[in-house]
Amino acid sequence: MIVIRKELCPQNHACPTLPVCPVGAISQQGFSAPTVDNDKCICCCKCVKSCAVFVSIGCCENGRDPRLA
Ligand code: SF4
Ligand code: SF4
């Protein structure tokens, strides 16, 4: 899953990672820290590579989605 380290996000700008996600799993209310819908997430890890706020737990480590193993 992808977790959000809210404390690292200054929450003062539109999150540029929203259009990076190929399945639209990232959303943001105003300039708040984004959220990830892990039911939609396919573990492509583009968000993880884009910003340190996004952290993978058992999702990106093998370069693929462990749910597909
Ligand atoms: S998650 Fe990262 S890129 Fe997105 S708003 Fe926060 S600091 Fe900016
Ligand atoms: S890992 Fe990929 S699919 Fe999952 S939230 Fe991040 S960009 Fe979207």
PDB file of C-alpha atoms and ligand atoms in Angstrom:
ATOM      1  CA  MET A   1       0.000   0.000   0.000  1.00  0.00           C
ATOM      2  CA  ILE A   2       0.935   3.639  -0.347  1.00  0.00           C
ATOM      3  CA  VAL A   3       0.909   5.729   2.798  1.00  0.00           C
ATOM      4  CA  ILE A   4       1.064   9.501   3.015  1.00  0.00           C
ATOM      5  CA  ARG A   5       3.570  11.148   5.314  1.00  0.00           C
ATOM      6  CA  LYS A   6       1.430  14.202   5.912  1.00  0.00           C
ATOM      7  CA  GLU A   7       4.016  15.820   8.128  1.00  0.00           C
ATOM      8  CA  LEU A   8       6.371  16.163   5.148  1.00  0.00           C
ATOM      9  CA  CYS A   9       3.825  17.949   2.966  1.00  0.00           C
ATOM     10  CA  PRO A  10       3.742  21.738   3.384  1.00  0.00           C
ATOM     11  CA  GLN A  11       0.086  21.665   2.296  1.00  0.00           C
ATOM     12  CA  ASN A  12       0.409  24.963   0.470  1.00  0.00           C
ATOM     13  CA  HIS A  13       0.181  23.994  -3.204  1.00  0.00           C
ATOM     14  CA  ALA A  14      -1.750  21.975  -5.727  1.00  0.00           C
ATOM     15  CA  CYS A  15      -0.188  18.509  -5.673  1.00  0.00           C
ATOM     16  CA  PRO A  16       1.550  17.839  -9.013  1.00  0.00           C
ATOM     17  CA  THR A  17       1.366  14.079  -8.525  1.00  0.00           C
ATOM     18  CA  LEU A  18      -2.370  13.836  -9.208  1.00  0.00           C
ATOM     19  CA  PRO A  19      -1.939  13.692 -13.000  1.00  0.00           C
ATOM     20  CA  VAL A  20       1.082  11.389 -12.574  1.00  0.00           C
ATOM     21  CA  CYS A  21      -1.088   8.544 -11.260  1.00  0.00           C
ATOM     22  CA  PRO A  22      -2.318   6.409 -14.178  1.00  0.00           C
ATOM     23  CA  VAL A  23      -5.449   5.247 -12.370  1.00  0.00           C
ATOM     24  CA  GLY A  24      -6.558   8.434 -10.633  1.00  0.00           C
ATOM     25  CA  ALA A  25      -5.964   7.011  -7.173  1.00  0.00           C
ATOM     26  CA  ILE A  26      -4.571  10.242  -5.726  1.00  0.00           C
ATOM     27  CA  SER A  27      -6.863  13.031  -4.634  1.00  0.00           C
ATOM     28  CA  GLN A  28      -6.481  16.303  -2.799  1.00  0.00           C
ATOM     29  CA  GLN A  29      -8.890  18.617  -1.022  1.00  0.00           C
ATOM     30  CA  GLY A  30      -7.724  22.179  -1.533  1.00  0.00           C
ATOM     31  CA  PHE A  31      -4.026  22.377  -0.701  1.00  0.00           C
ATOM     32  CA  SER A  32      -4.199  19.700   1.978  1.00  0.00           C
ATOM     33  CA  ALA A  33      -1.956  16.641   1.904  1.00  0.00           C
ATOM     34  CA  PRO A  34      -3.118  14.245  -0.820  1.00  0.00           C
ATOM     35  CA  THR A  35      -4.751  10.911  -0.132  1.00  0.00           C
ATOM     36  CA  VAL A  36      -4.388   7.613  -1.975  1.00  0.00           C
ATOM     37  CA  ASP A  37      -7.199   5.185  -2.651  1.00  0.00           C
ATOM     38  CA  ASN A  38      -5.322   1.923  -2.179  1.00  0.00           C
ATOM     39  CA  ASP A  39      -8.191  -0.038  -3.698  1.00  0.00           C
ATOM     40  CA  LYS A  40      -7.504   1.744  -6.991  1.00  0.00           C
ATOM     41  CA  CYS A  41      -3.703   1.848  -6.688  1.00  0.00           C
ATOM     42  CA  ILE A  42      -1.790  -0.499  -9.005  1.00  0.00           C
ATOM     43  CA  CYS A  43       1.615   0.064  -7.356  1.00  0.00           C
ATOM     44  CA  CYS A  44       3.225   1.708 -10.350  1.00  0.00           C
ATOM     45  CA  CYS A  45       5.126   3.827  -7.822  1.00  0.00           C
ATOM     46  CA  LYS A  46       5.247   6.950  -9.937  1.00  0.00           C
ATOM     47  CA  CYS A  47       4.044   8.959  -6.947  1.00  0.00           C
ATOM     48  CA  VAL A  48       6.746   7.447  -4.725  1.00  0.00           C
ATOM     49  CA  LYS A  49       9.380   8.569  -7.223  1.00  0.00           C
ATOM     50  CA  SER A  50       7.778  12.009  -7.493  1.00  0.00           C
ATOM     51  CA  CYS A  51       7.594  13.051  -3.847  1.00  0.00           C
ATOM     52  CA  ALA A  52       8.876  11.739  -0.522  1.00  0.00           C
ATOM     53  CA  VAL A  53       5.431  12.215   1.007  1.00  0.00           C
ATOM     54  CA  PHE A  54       4.365   9.002  -0.739  1.00  0.00           C
ATOM     55  CA  VAL A  55       5.824   5.908   0.884  1.00  0.00           C
ATOM     56  CA  SER A  56       5.363   2.321  -0.206  1.00  0.00           C
ATOM     57  CA  ILE A  57       4.745  -0.445   2.266  1.00  0.00           C
ATOM     58  CA  GLY A  58       5.021  -3.743   0.428  1.00  0.00           C
ATOM     59  CA  CYS A  59       3.930  -2.195  -2.838  1.00  0.00           C
ATOM     60  CA  CYS A  60       6.890  -0.945  -4.873  1.00  0.00           C
ATOM     61  CA  GLU A  61       9.776  -2.793  -3.345  1.00  0.00           C
ATOM     62  CA  ASN A  62       9.826  -5.556  -5.945  1.00  0.00           C
ATOM     63  CA  GLY A  63       8.925  -3.292  -8.829  1.00  0.00           C
ATOM     64  CA  ARG A  64       5.524  -4.886  -9.164  1.00  0.00           C
ATOM     65  CA  ASP A  65       2.248  -5.225  -7.379  1.00  0.00           C
ATOM     66  CA  PRO A  66       2.533  -8.095  -4.863  1.00  0.00           C
ATOM     67  CA  ARG A  67      -1.220  -8.570  -5.160  1.00  0.00           C
ATOM     68  CA  LEU A  68      -0.611  -9.899  -8.677  1.00  0.00           C
ATOM     69  CA  ALA A  69       1.969 -12.456  -7.569  1.00  0.00           C
TER      70      ALA A  69
HETATM   71  S1  SF4 B   1       2.508  15.321  -1.559  1.00  0.00           S
HETATM   72 FE1  SF4 B   1       4.433  16.221  -2.261  1.00  0.00          FE
HETATM   73  S2  SF4 B   1       4.046  17.045  -4.306  1.00  0.00           S
HETATM   74 FE2  SF4 B   1       2.048  16.653  -3.315  1.00  0.00          FE
HETATM   75  S3  SF4 B   1       1.454  18.595  -2.350  1.00  0.00           S
HETATM   76 FE3  SF4 B   1       2.566  17.438  -0.787  1.00  0.00          FE
HETATM   77  S4  SF4 B   1       4.722  18.056  -0.977  1.00  0.00           S
HETATM   78 FE4  SF4 B   1       3.646  18.719  -2.855  1.00  0.00          FE
HETATM   79  S1  SF4 B   2       1.699   3.887  -6.870  1.00  0.00           S
HETATM   80 FE1  SF4 B   2       1.001   4.467  -8.931  1.00  0.00          FE
HETATM   81  S2  SF4 B   2      -1.121   3.795  -8.963  1.00  0.00           S
HETATM   82 FE2  SF4 B   2      -0.535   3.863  -6.821  1.00  0.00          FE
HETATM   83  S3  SF4 B   2      -1.159   5.892  -6.116  1.00  0.00           S
HETATM   84 FE3  SF4 B   2       0.997   6.020  -6.763  1.00  0.00          FE
HETATM   85  S4  SF4 B   2       0.945   6.713  -8.889  1.00  0.00           S
HETATM   86 FE4  SF4 B   2      -1.112   5.952  -8.362  1.00  0.00          FE
END
